Amino acid sequence: MRIQVAMTTLIATALTAVTIGAQTSSQATIPVYLDQTKSIEERVEDALSRMTTQEKVALLHAQSKFNSPGVKRLGIPEVWTDDGPHGVRPEVLWDEWDQAGWTNDSCVAFPALTCLAASWNPEMAYLYGKSVGEEARYRNKQVLLGPGVNIYRTPLNGRNFEYMGEDPYLASIMVVPYIHGLQSNGVAACVKHYALNNQEVNRHTTNVNVDDRTLYELYLPAFKAAVQQGGAWTIMGAYNLYQDQHNCHNDVMLNKILRDEWGFDGAVVSDWGGTHDTREAITNGLDMEFGSWTDGLANGRSNAYDNYYLAQPYLDLIASGEVGTEELDQKARRVLRLIMRTSMNPNRPWGSMLSPEHYAAAREIGDQGIVLLKNDGHCLPISGEPKKILVVGENAVKMMTVGGGSSSLKVQREVSPLDGIRAAAPEGCQVAYARGYVGDVGGEYNGVVTGQDLSESRSAAELIAEAVAQAKDADYVIFIGGLNKASGQDCEDSDRESLDLPYGQDAVIEALAQANPRLVVVNVSGNAVAMPWVAQVPSVVQAWFLGSEAGNSIADVLFGKVNPSGKLPMTFPVKLTDVAAHSFGPETYPGVPRNDGSNIVDETYTEGLYIGYKWNDKQHITPLFPFGHGLSYTDFAYGKPTADKKELHEGETITFTVPVTNTGAVAGDEIVQLYITDEKSSLDRPYKELKGFKKVHLEPGETQQVAITIEPDALAFFDADQHAWVVEPGDFKAHVAASADDVKSTLSFKYK
Ligand code: BGC
């Protein structure tokens, strides 16, 4: 805040000089780097030309947990970063993870990115980015550490909730508007974790072996879209290794792919503690180093920022003549560009926090992302005049915005599912609550406390008995469980140990199913869970971590105020052995220690391109719920699709149009999906790949012609030998589908 004011004053003074200058012809007094009429590149070069070597090096590393220096002498501001990606993290002490104790840093928590992806709605992604960016801007942050687009390779990954699912096309489409919205505030996105950071177990030491084709087709597209279409101003290197080099200073990832191939002109930010080597950091593309554990480079010492790899050690190498200053200028240039795009852009808006619009955005994104997985006998929405609704389960009351690692927040408010249901229940309806099971009674992260007392002394059997007794005379029983943000659940730095629901929840659900046929299970998680009881439960809702408005969004869907329209951005497998990453032994997950004296764990993505629905297609596996699946309170009828041509040529597009009718009694949204099959290819290809989708709103009885257009790019595969994307002439199929397992019709076409 202090720095911002100083800078504004400085610019204002400089601009006054211009105005006066017009009359006094002293215009030359304004330095180019402060002159808003000049281009960013001119301003960057001018600033650079005024800086000493020490000042340049200072730009490249942290001076506290979350910020890095500017150039005091020139009035160039510091860079303040903050997590990310679901809200703006509260202030921590200068050199500690503990709370700074500010009282003005509570935020609105938006739904987790899995929920955003489940909305399949790019407008929601823009709204999300814009809203969280306004909060970041008001808090005077220049970089928000998000969004995350690592691919959902295993349902055990503790951080899947921060990402956008298993499909590179869906994640690419959704990440771009998030970045546009965020950066419209003059706040940089920091797209993370680039790349192959697809698990938390051994995240600092895993060396991922993946073939080029899989890398380019599956694990890179969302990052590429973020850079090329999103125009992301920063990107965060991942902790893990690729080709035996840490990704924060990885020649292939950063120099060759990100910069040479994609033309990234922004700054590469290390993950916190992801830098390990000065020379590699110098030559392999790292620009800003954060969170290193330096005391002469071991974990623990405070305020050792001069010891950072890109601090004094860099200056020493320059002083001894062992390295030159070419890379230094490049790095400083990129950081200056970031500063010009953010804090030194006087035209950026001022931002806002805790506004009704932000709460409304959080609720709408939640409403659009919740997925109705199953609804036998139209058990939902809650209807009639219920006299008693029983809510069971810890996740009905537990705050979920605290915990989970770096995305943990301090919120102004969080509506619990129980409170949301109570507020929405019709008058005269009793909403009773039974705990059902005990999960995680903790409620603290880095000093932020929920203040909830979830302690419970009764046994599991007693809790089940209470819930069952209460369930018998209820009109509806709503079980709200799933995972939480405790270590070993949906949480950074650890993976889950199994696909099963923890804390004995299966037994609670089975007992409730016996006691009352009108049972709804609401699963709150960022990951797929096993549902051995699914046949006994009429309605299942996937509710994600929904942030500040969680309870209201859940109630909106349960009571039918909102007709659910989300679809799964990942496959829900029946069992873990149905997942490709868990089908080949420890080499593919969690990796095998190298045993050569290093701490490296080798992991090979033997399954290649075949994850999620692509693996299921190949192995003929029926999942519990497929990718792209989600029900509605209405029904949609798909008519006969048409294509605007039979043959597609280079430089052309082809449009597939399908009439979709809302045949039910309530308005609803349907997500129409387009998958492509290459009938014959010189390389083995997944049976089908998502290449288009559209979410449409339909009133009862309404029909819309839903048109999805693709370009030849959508037919391409990455040929590693040629190191190029290739489209082969031949026969293709376009599948119009409601999910990966619900193809409505298929059209054939040729590429010539
Ligand atoms: C996480 C990043 C996060 C950073 C700063 C790291 O441990 O991997 O996602 O942005 O910490 O909190």
PDB file of C-alpha atoms and ligand atoms in Angstrom, residues 66 83 89 97 145 159 192-193 203 236 239 271-272 406 492, ligand 1:
ATOM      1  CA  PHE A  66       5.730 -13.248  -1.244  1.00  0.00           C
ATOM      2  CA  ASP A  83      -1.956 -17.217  -3.757  1.00  0.00           C
ATOM      3  CA  ARG A  89      -4.591 -15.432   0.503  1.00  0.00           C
ATOM      4  CA  TRP A  97       4.191 -18.360   6.910  1.00  0.00           C
ATOM      5  CA  LEU A 145      -0.494 -17.372  -8.133  1.00  0.00           C
ATOM      6  CA  ARG A 159      -4.132 -30.943  -5.605  1.00  0.00           C
ATOM      7  CA  LYS A 192       1.020 -23.202 -12.569  1.00  0.00           C
ATOM      8  CA  HIS A 193       2.683 -25.669 -12.193  1.00  0.00           C
ATOM      9  CA  ARG A 203       6.682 -33.634  -5.771  1.00  0.00           C
ATOM     10  CA  MET A 236       5.276 -20.842 -12.433  1.00  0.00           C
ATOM     11  CA  TYR A 239       8.785 -28.612  -8.386  1.00  0.00           C
ATOM     12  CA  ASP A 271       7.588 -22.416  -7.283  1.00  0.00           C
ATOM     13  CA  TRP A 272       8.382 -21.683  -3.649  1.00  0.00           C
ATOM     14  CA  SER A 406      -1.307 -22.737  -0.315  1.00  0.00           C
ATOM     15  CA  GLU A 492      -1.171 -29.988  -1.089  1.00  0.00           C
TER      16      GLU A 492
HETATM   17  C1  BGC B   1       2.810 -24.149  -4.129  1.00  0.00           C
HETATM   18  C2  BGC B   1       2.374 -23.061  -5.070  1.00  0.00           C
HETATM   19  C3  BGC B   1       2.119 -21.799  -4.292  1.00  0.00           C
HETATM   20  C4  BGC B   1       3.364 -21.423  -3.515  1.00  0.00           C
HETATM   21  C5  BGC B   1       3.230 -20.172  -2.693  1.00  0.00           C
HETATM   22  C6  BGC B   1       3.959 -23.717  -3.235  1.00  0.00           C
HETATM   23  O1  BGC B   1       4.215 -24.658  -2.248  1.00  0.00           O
HETATM   24  O2  BGC B   1       3.174 -25.294  -4.852  1.00  0.00           O
HETATM   25  O3  BGC B   1       1.233 -23.453  -5.775  1.00  0.00           O
HETATM   26  O4  BGC B   1       1.700 -20.776  -5.143  1.00  0.00           O
HETATM   27  O5  BGC B   1       3.689 -22.475  -2.630  1.00  0.00           O
HETATM   28  O6  BGC B   1       2.382 -20.367  -1.628  1.00  0.00           O
END
